[in-house]
Coordinates of C-alpha atoms in Angstrom, one line a residue:
X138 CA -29.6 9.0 8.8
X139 CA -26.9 10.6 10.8
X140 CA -27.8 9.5 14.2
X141 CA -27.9 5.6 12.7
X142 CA -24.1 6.4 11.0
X143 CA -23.3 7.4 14.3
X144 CA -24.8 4.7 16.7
X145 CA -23.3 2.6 14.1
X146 CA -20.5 3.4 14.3
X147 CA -17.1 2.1 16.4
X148 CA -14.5 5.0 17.0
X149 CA -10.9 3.6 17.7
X150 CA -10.2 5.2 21.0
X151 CA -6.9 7.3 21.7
X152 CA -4.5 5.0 23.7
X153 CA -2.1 6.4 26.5
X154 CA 1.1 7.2 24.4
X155 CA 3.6 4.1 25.1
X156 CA 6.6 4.6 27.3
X157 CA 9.5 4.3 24.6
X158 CA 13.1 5.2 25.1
X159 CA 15.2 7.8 23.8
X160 CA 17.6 6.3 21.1
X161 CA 20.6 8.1 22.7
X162 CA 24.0 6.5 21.1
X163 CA 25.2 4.1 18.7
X164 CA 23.2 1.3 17.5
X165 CA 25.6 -1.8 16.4
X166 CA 24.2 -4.0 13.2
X167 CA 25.8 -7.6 13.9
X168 CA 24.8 -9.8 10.7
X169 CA 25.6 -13.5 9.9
X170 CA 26.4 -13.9 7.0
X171 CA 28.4 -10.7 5.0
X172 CA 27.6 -11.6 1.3
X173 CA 24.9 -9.3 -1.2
X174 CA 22.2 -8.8 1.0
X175 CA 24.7 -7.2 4.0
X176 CA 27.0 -5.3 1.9
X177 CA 24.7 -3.8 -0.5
X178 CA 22.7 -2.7 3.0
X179 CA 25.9 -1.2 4.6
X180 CA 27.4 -0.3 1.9
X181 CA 23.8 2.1 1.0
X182 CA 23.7 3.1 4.3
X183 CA 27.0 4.4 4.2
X184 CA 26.7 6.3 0.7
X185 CA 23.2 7.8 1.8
X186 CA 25.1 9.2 5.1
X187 CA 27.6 10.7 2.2
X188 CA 24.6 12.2 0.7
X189 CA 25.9 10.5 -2.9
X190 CA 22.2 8.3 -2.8
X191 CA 19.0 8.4 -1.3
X192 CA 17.0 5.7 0.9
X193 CA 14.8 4.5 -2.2
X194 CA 12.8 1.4 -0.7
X195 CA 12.6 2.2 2.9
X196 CA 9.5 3.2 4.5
X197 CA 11.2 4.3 7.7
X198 CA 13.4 7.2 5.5
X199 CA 11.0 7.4 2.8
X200 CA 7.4 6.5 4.5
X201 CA 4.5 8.6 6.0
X202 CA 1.9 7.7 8.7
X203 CA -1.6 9.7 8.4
X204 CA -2.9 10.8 11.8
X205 CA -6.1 11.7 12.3
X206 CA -9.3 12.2 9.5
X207 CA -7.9 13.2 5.9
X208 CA -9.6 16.9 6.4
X209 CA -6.6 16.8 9.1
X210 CA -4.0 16.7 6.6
X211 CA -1.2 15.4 9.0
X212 CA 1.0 13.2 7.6
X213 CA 4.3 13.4 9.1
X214 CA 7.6 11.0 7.9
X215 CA 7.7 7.9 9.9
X216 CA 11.4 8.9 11.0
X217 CA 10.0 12.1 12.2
X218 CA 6.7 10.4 14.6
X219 CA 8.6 7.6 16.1
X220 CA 11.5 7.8 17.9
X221 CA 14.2 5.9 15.6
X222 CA 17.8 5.6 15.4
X223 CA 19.7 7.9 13.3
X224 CA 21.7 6.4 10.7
X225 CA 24.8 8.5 11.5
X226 CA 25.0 6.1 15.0
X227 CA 24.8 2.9 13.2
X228 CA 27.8 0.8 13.4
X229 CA 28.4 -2.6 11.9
X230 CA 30.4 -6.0 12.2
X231 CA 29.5 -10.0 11.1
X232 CA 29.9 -12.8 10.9
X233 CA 31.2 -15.0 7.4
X234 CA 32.8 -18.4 6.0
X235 CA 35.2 -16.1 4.1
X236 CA 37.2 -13.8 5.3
X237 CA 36.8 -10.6 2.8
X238 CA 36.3 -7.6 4.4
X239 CA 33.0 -5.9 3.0
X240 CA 34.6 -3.6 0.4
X241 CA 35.5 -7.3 -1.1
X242 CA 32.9 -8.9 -0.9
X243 CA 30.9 -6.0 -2.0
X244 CA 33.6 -6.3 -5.0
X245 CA 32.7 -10.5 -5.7
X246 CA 28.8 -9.9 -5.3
X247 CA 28.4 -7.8 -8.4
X248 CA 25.2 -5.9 -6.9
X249 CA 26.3 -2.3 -7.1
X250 CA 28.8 -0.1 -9.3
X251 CA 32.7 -0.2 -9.0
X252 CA 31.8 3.7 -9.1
X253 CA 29.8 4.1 -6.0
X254 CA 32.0 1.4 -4.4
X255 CA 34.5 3.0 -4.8
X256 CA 33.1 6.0 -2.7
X257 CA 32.8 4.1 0.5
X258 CA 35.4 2.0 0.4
X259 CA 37.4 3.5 3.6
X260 CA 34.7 2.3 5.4
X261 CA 34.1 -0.7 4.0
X262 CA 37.5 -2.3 4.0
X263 CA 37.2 -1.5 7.8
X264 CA 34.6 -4.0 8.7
X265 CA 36.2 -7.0 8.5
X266 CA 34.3 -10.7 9.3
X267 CA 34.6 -12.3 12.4
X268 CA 34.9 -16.1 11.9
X269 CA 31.3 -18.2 11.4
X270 CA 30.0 -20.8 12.9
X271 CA 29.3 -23.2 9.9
X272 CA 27.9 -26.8 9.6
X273 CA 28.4 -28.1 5.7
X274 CA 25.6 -30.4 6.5
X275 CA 23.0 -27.2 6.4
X276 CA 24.3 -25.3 3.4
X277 CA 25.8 -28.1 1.2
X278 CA 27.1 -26.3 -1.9
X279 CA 29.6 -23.6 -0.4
X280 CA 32.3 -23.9 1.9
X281 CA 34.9 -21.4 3.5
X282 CA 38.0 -21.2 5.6
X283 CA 36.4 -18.8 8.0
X284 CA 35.0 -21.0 10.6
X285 CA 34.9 -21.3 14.2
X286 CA 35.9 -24.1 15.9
X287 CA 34.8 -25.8 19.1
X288 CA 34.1 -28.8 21.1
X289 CA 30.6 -28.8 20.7
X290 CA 27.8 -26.3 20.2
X291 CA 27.6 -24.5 23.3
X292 CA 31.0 -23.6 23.1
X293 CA 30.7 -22.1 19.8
X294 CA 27.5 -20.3 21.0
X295 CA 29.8 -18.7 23.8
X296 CA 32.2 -17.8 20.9
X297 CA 29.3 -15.7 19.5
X298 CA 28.6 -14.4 22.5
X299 CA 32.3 -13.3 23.4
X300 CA 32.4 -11.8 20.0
X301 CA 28.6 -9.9 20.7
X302 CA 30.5 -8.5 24.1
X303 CA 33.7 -7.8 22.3
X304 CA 31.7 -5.9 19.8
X305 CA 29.5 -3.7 22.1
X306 CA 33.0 -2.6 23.7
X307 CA 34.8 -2.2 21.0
X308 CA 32.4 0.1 19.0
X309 CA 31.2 1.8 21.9
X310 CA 27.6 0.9 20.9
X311 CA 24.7 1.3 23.3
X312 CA 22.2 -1.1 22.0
X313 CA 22.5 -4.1 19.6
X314 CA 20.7 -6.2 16.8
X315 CA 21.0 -9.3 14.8
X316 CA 19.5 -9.4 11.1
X317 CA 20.1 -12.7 9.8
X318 CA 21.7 -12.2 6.1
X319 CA 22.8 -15.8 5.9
X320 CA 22.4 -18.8 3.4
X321 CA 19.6 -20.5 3.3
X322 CA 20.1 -23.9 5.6
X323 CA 18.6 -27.5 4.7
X324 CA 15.0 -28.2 5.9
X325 CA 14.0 -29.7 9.3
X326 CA 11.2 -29.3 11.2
X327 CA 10.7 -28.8 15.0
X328 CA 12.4 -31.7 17.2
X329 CA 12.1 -32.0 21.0
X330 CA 15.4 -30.3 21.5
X331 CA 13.7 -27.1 20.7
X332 CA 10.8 -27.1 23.0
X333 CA 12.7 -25.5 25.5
X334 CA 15.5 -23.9 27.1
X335 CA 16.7 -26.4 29.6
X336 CA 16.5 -28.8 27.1
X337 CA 18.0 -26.9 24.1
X338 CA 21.0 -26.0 26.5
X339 CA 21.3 -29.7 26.9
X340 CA 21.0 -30.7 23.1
X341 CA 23.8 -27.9 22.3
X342 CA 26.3 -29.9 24.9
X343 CA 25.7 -32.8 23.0
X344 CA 26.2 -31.4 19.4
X345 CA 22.5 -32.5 18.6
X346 CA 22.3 -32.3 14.8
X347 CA 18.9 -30.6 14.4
X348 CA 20.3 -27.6 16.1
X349 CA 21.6 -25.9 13.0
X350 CA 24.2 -22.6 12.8
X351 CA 21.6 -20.0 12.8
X352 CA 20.0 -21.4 15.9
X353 CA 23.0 -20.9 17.4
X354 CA 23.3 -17.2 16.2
X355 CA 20.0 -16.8 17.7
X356 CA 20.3 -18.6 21.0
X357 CA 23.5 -16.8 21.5
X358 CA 22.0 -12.8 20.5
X359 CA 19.1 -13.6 22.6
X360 CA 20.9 -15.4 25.8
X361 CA 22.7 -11.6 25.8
X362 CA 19.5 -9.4 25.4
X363 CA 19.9 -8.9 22.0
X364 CA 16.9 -9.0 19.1
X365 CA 17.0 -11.0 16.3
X366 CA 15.5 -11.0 13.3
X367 CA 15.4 -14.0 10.8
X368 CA 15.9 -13.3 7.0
X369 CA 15.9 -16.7 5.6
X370 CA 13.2 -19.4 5.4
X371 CA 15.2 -21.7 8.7
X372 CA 13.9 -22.0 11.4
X373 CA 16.1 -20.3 13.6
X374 CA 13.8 -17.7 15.9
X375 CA 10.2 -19.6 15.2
X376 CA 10.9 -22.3 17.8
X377 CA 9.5 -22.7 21.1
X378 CA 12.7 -22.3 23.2
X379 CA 13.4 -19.1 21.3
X380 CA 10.1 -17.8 22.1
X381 CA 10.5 -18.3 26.0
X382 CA 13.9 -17.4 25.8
X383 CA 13.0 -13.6 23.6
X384 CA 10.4 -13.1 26.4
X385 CA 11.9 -14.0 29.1
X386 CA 15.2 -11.3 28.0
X387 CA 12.9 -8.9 26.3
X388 CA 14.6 -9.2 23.4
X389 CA 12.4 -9.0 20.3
X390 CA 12.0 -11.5 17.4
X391 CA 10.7 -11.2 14.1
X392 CA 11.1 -13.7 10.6
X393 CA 11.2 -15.3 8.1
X394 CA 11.9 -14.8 4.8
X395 CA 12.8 -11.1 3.5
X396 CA 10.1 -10.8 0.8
X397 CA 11.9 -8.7 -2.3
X398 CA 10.8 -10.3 -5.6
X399 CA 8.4 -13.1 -6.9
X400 CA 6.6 -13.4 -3.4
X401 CA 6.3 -9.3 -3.1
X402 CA 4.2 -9.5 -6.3
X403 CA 2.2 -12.1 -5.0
X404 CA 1.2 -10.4 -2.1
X405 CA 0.2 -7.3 -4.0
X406 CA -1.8 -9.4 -7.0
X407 CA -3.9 -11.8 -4.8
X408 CA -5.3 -9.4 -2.5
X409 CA -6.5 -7.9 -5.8
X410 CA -7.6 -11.5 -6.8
X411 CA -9.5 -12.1 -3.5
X412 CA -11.4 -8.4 -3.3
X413 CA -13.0 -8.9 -6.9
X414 CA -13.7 -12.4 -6.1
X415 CA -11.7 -13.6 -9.0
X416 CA -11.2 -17.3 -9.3
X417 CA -7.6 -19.3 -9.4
X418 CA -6.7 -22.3 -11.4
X419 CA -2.9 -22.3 -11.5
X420 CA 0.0 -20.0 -10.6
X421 CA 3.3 -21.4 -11.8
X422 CA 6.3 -19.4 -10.9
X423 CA 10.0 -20.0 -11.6
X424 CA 13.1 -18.0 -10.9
X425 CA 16.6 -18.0 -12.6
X426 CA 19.5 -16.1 -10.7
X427 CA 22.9 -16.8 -10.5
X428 CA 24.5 -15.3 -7.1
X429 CA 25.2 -17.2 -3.8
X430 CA 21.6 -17.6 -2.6
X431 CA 21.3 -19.5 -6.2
X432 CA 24.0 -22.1 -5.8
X433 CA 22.9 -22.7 -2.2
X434 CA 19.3 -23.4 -3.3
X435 CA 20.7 -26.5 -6.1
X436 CA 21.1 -28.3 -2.7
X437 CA 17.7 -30.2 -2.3
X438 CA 17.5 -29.4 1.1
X439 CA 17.9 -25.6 1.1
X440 CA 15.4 -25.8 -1.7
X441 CA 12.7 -27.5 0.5
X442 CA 13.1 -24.9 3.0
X443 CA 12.6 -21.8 0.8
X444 CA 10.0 -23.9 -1.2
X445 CA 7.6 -24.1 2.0
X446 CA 8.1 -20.2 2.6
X447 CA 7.2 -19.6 -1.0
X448 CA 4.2 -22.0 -1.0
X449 CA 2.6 -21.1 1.9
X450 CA 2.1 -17.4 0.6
X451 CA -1.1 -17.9 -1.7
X452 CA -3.2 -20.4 0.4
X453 CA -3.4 -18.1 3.8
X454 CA -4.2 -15.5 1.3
X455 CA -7.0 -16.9 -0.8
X456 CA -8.4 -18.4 2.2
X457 CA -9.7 -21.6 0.0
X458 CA -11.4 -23.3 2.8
X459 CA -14.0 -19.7 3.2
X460 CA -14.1 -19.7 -0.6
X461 CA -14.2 -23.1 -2.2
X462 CA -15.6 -22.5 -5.7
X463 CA -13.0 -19.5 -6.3
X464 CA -9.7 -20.7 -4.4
X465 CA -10.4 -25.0 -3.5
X466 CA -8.7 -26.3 -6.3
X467 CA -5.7 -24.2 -7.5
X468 CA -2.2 -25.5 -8.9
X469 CA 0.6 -23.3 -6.8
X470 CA 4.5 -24.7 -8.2
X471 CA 7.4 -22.4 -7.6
X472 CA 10.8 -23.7 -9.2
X473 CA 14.0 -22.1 -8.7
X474 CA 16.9 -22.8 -11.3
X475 CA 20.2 -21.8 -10.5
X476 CA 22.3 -20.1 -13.8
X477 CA 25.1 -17.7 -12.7
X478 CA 25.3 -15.6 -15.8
X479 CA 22.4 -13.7 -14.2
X480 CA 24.1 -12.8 -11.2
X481 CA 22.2 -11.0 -8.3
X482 CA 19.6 -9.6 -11.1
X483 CA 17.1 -12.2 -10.4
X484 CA 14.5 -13.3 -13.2
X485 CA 11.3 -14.3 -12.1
X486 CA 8.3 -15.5 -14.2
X487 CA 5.0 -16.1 -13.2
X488 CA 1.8 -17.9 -15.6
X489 CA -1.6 -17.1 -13.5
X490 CA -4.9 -18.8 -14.8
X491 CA -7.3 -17.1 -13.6
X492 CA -11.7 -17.3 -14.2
X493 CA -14.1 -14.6 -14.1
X494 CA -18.0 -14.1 -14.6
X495 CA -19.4 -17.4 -15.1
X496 CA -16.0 -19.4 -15.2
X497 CA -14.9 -17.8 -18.3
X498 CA -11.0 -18.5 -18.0
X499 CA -8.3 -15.7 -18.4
X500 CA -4.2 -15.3 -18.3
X501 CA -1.6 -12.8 -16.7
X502 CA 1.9 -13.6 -17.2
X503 CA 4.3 -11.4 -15.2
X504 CA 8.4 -11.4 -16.0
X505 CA 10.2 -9.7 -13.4
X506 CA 13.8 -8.7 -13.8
X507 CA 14.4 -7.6 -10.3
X508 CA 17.7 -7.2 -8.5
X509 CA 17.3 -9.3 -5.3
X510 CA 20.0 -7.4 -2.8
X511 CA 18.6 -4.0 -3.9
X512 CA 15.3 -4.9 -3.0
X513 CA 16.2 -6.6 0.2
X514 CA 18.5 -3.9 1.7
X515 CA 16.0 -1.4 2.4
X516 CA 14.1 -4.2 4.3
X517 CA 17.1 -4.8 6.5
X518 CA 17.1 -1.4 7.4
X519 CA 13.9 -1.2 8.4
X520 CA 13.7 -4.1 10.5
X521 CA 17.3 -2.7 12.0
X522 CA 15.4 0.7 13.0
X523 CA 12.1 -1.1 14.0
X524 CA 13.6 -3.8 16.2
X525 CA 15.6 -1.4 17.8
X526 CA 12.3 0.3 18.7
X527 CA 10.4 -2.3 19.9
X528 CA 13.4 -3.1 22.2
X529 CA 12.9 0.2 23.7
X530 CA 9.3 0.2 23.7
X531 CA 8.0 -0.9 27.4
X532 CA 4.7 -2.1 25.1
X533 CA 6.7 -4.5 22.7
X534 CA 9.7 -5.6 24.1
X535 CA 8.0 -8.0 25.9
X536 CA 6.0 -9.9 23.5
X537 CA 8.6 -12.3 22.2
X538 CA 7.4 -12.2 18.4
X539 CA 6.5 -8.8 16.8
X540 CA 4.1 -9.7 14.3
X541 CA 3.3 -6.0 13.2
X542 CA 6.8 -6.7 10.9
X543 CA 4.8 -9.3 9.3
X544 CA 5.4 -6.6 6.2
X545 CA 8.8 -7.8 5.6
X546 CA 8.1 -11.6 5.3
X547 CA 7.6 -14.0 3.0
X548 CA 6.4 -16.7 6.1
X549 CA 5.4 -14.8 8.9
X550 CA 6.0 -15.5 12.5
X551 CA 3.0 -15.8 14.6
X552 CA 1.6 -16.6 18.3
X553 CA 0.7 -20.4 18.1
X554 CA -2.0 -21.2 17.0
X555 CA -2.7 -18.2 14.8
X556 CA -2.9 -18.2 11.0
X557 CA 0.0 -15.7 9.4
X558 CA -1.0 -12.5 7.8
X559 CA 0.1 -12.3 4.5
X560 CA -1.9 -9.3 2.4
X561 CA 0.6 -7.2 2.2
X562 CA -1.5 -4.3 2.4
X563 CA -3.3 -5.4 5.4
X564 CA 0.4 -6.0 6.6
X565 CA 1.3 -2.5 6.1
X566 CA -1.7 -1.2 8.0
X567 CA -1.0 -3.4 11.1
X568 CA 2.7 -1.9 10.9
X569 CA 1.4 1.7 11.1
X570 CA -1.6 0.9 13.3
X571 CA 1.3 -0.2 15.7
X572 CA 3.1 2.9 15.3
X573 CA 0.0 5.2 15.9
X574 CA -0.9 2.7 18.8
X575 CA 2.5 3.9 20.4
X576 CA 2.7 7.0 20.1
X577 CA -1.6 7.3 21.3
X578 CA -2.7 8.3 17.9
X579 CA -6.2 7.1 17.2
X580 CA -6.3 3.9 15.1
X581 CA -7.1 4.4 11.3
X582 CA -10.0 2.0 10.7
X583 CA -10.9 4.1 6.8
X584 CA -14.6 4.2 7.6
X585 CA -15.0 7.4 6.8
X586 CA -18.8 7.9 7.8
X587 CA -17.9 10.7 9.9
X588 CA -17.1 13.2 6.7
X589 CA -21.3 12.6 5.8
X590 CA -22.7 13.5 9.5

């Protein structure tokens, strides 16, 4: 029996450990868009650094990686196996419409406590916006007086990328990365002035309209070597030109979507769903919240492009077309209803009818009060520290799109032609698979048949 387990058997083999930088001096945080999501992630950073909170959330503080068979017993922090940057050397600026500094704006957002805001405010007050570049035709419902002006859009794309230069000097930082904080901008789809970069250049002399702001953000961080990752639903980074251009300056890109609430618990209850073979009739889900990212999403257009990242979640996970009588005729709606007593404490509500042995139908109903920034700042730090990583990993720098963040996504970014991943805990195993991969630990496949030889 022991000779067939092993014969069986495939055995990841130990891969040359990739060459990756040393992450020697500061790393500077450049983020569009300064509203809940960025100041409740600098403003945590900054109280963990005081040692007044810790890093609940993040799986590069907080996370482990097992190495090698469980009789092993080596499971070092993730911080402490890959190289990553210290959060002492991170230093911060943005990008907004208006032109609070972040102890304000942390102030009007209403995520965290006047207590602990009050304990970084020195450093807060210091980062002060730099001014946007906005188009009221993408994000309809809010308007600001902090806005760049230009004669078309390749001027204000070398604005940004004066201001990226200006910063890099100015704080004295050695490397660089863009995280994408930002509204979320009306839906278009891919037009031929993003199919490449000569092309692209051209439509961005001639103020083409289906280049949108966060485009511009992109085409600017990317044109200087810098990543860029994409935390709305827009399109921003998952466009052909972006792709040539990320590989062609090896600078990394990853989106879209941070997933914090309703979608999170998708991905951990229909894995569960698909693994028992549990059938689906209809998943309804509808939010209620009332911060910016609420009033944006009353526009129509904003709507439709966080409706398609919401949507697309269930059917790449079910797989209906591999499993027809279980998953080929389900209801998905999502609804999202703007109501600003609730704030940045999001509300969402899901009604699952599901069917078991013999078709016999059943119910779940899930009501979760999340808080939308708190979940999503620990996701912009890790995709900070990661993409600062795979910048200075010979492997991954490369590659254009890093797929293994796939974890952090509500819509995934993929090769072409490849379905997204969306199981999140298949997700999380291609995350540390990569990390093991660098650092030429043996891949963890959990077959386990070597504990019975």
């Amino acid at each position: 029996m022991a000779t067939r387990q092993k014969s069986a058997r495939t055995d990841s083999k130990k891969h040359n450990s990739s060459e990756i930088q040393s992450p020697k001096g500061k790393l500077g945080v450049m983020i569009p868009g300064m509203g809940a999501v960025a100041t409740t992630f600098v403003a945590g950073v900054e109280a963990i650094r005081k040692g007044i909170a810790k890093p609940i959330g993040s799986v590069t503080q907080m996370g482990t990686v097992r190495l090698g068979k469980r009789t092993d017993a080596r499971s070092p922090k993730i911080k402490e196996f890959v190289p990553l940057a210290s959060l002492d050397d991170l230093v911060f600026t943005g990008w907004d419409i208006f032109d609070d500094d972040m102890y304000a704006a942390a102030k009007n957002a209403g995520v965290l406590d006047r207590e602990l805001l009050d304990q970084v405010k020195p450093f807060l007050s210091s980062i002060k916006p730099r001014k946007a570049v906005f188009d009221h035709n993408y994000v309809k419902k809010i308007d600001g007086p902090n806005v760049k002006k230009g004669k078309n859009k390749m001027d204000l794309a070398e604005q940004v990328r004066a201001d990226i230069r200006d910063f890099k000097k100015s704080s004295g930082a050695t490397r660089l990365i863009t995280i994408w904080c930002g509204s979320t901008e009306s839906y278009i789809e891919p037009t031929a002035a993003h199919q490449s970069l000569k092309v692209f250049e051209k439509a961005l002399i001639q103020n083409d309209e289906n280049i949108a702001p966060s485009m511009i953000y992109a085409y600017a961080s990317l044109m200087e070597g810098v990543p860029f990752a994409n935390g709305a639903p827009n399109l921003t980074v998952d466009i052909p030109v972006m792709h040539e251009l990320s590989r062609k300056n090896n600078a990394p890109i990853c989106g879209k979507d941070f997933k914090t609430g309703q979608t999170l618990i998708k991905t951990i209850l229909a894995p569960g769903f698909k693994a028992r073979m549990i059938g689906l009739n209809g998943w309804f889900s509808t939010n209620i919240l009332g911060n910016r990212d609420g009033e944006v999403l009353e526009d129509p257009g904003s709507f439709k492009t966080k409706e398609e990242s919401k949507l697309s979640v269930l059917e790449h996970i079910l797989q209906p077309e591999l499993y027809p009588d279980l998953y080929g005729n389900f209801t998905h709606k999502v609804r999202i209803n703007y109501y600003p007593p609730r704030g940045d404490n999001k509300e969402g509500w899901d009604n699952i009818d599901i069917f078991g042995w013999l078709g016999y139908p059943m119910q779940i109903k899930v009501d979760f009060l999340c808080r939308d920034s708190i979940l999503a700042a620990p996701i912009v730090l890790d995709l900070v520290l990661f993409m600062d990583l795979a910048h200075r990993s010979a492997e991954l720098r490369g590659l254009g799109i890093q797929e293994w963040l796939s974890f952090y996504f509500k819509s995934p970014m993929t090769a072409p032609g490849l379905y997204p991943e969306h199981d999140l805990f298949i997700q999380l195993m291609k995350l540390k698979n990569t990390l093991r991969h660098l650092r030429g630990e043996e891949l963890i496949t959990h077959l386990g048949l070597e504990y019975y030889d």
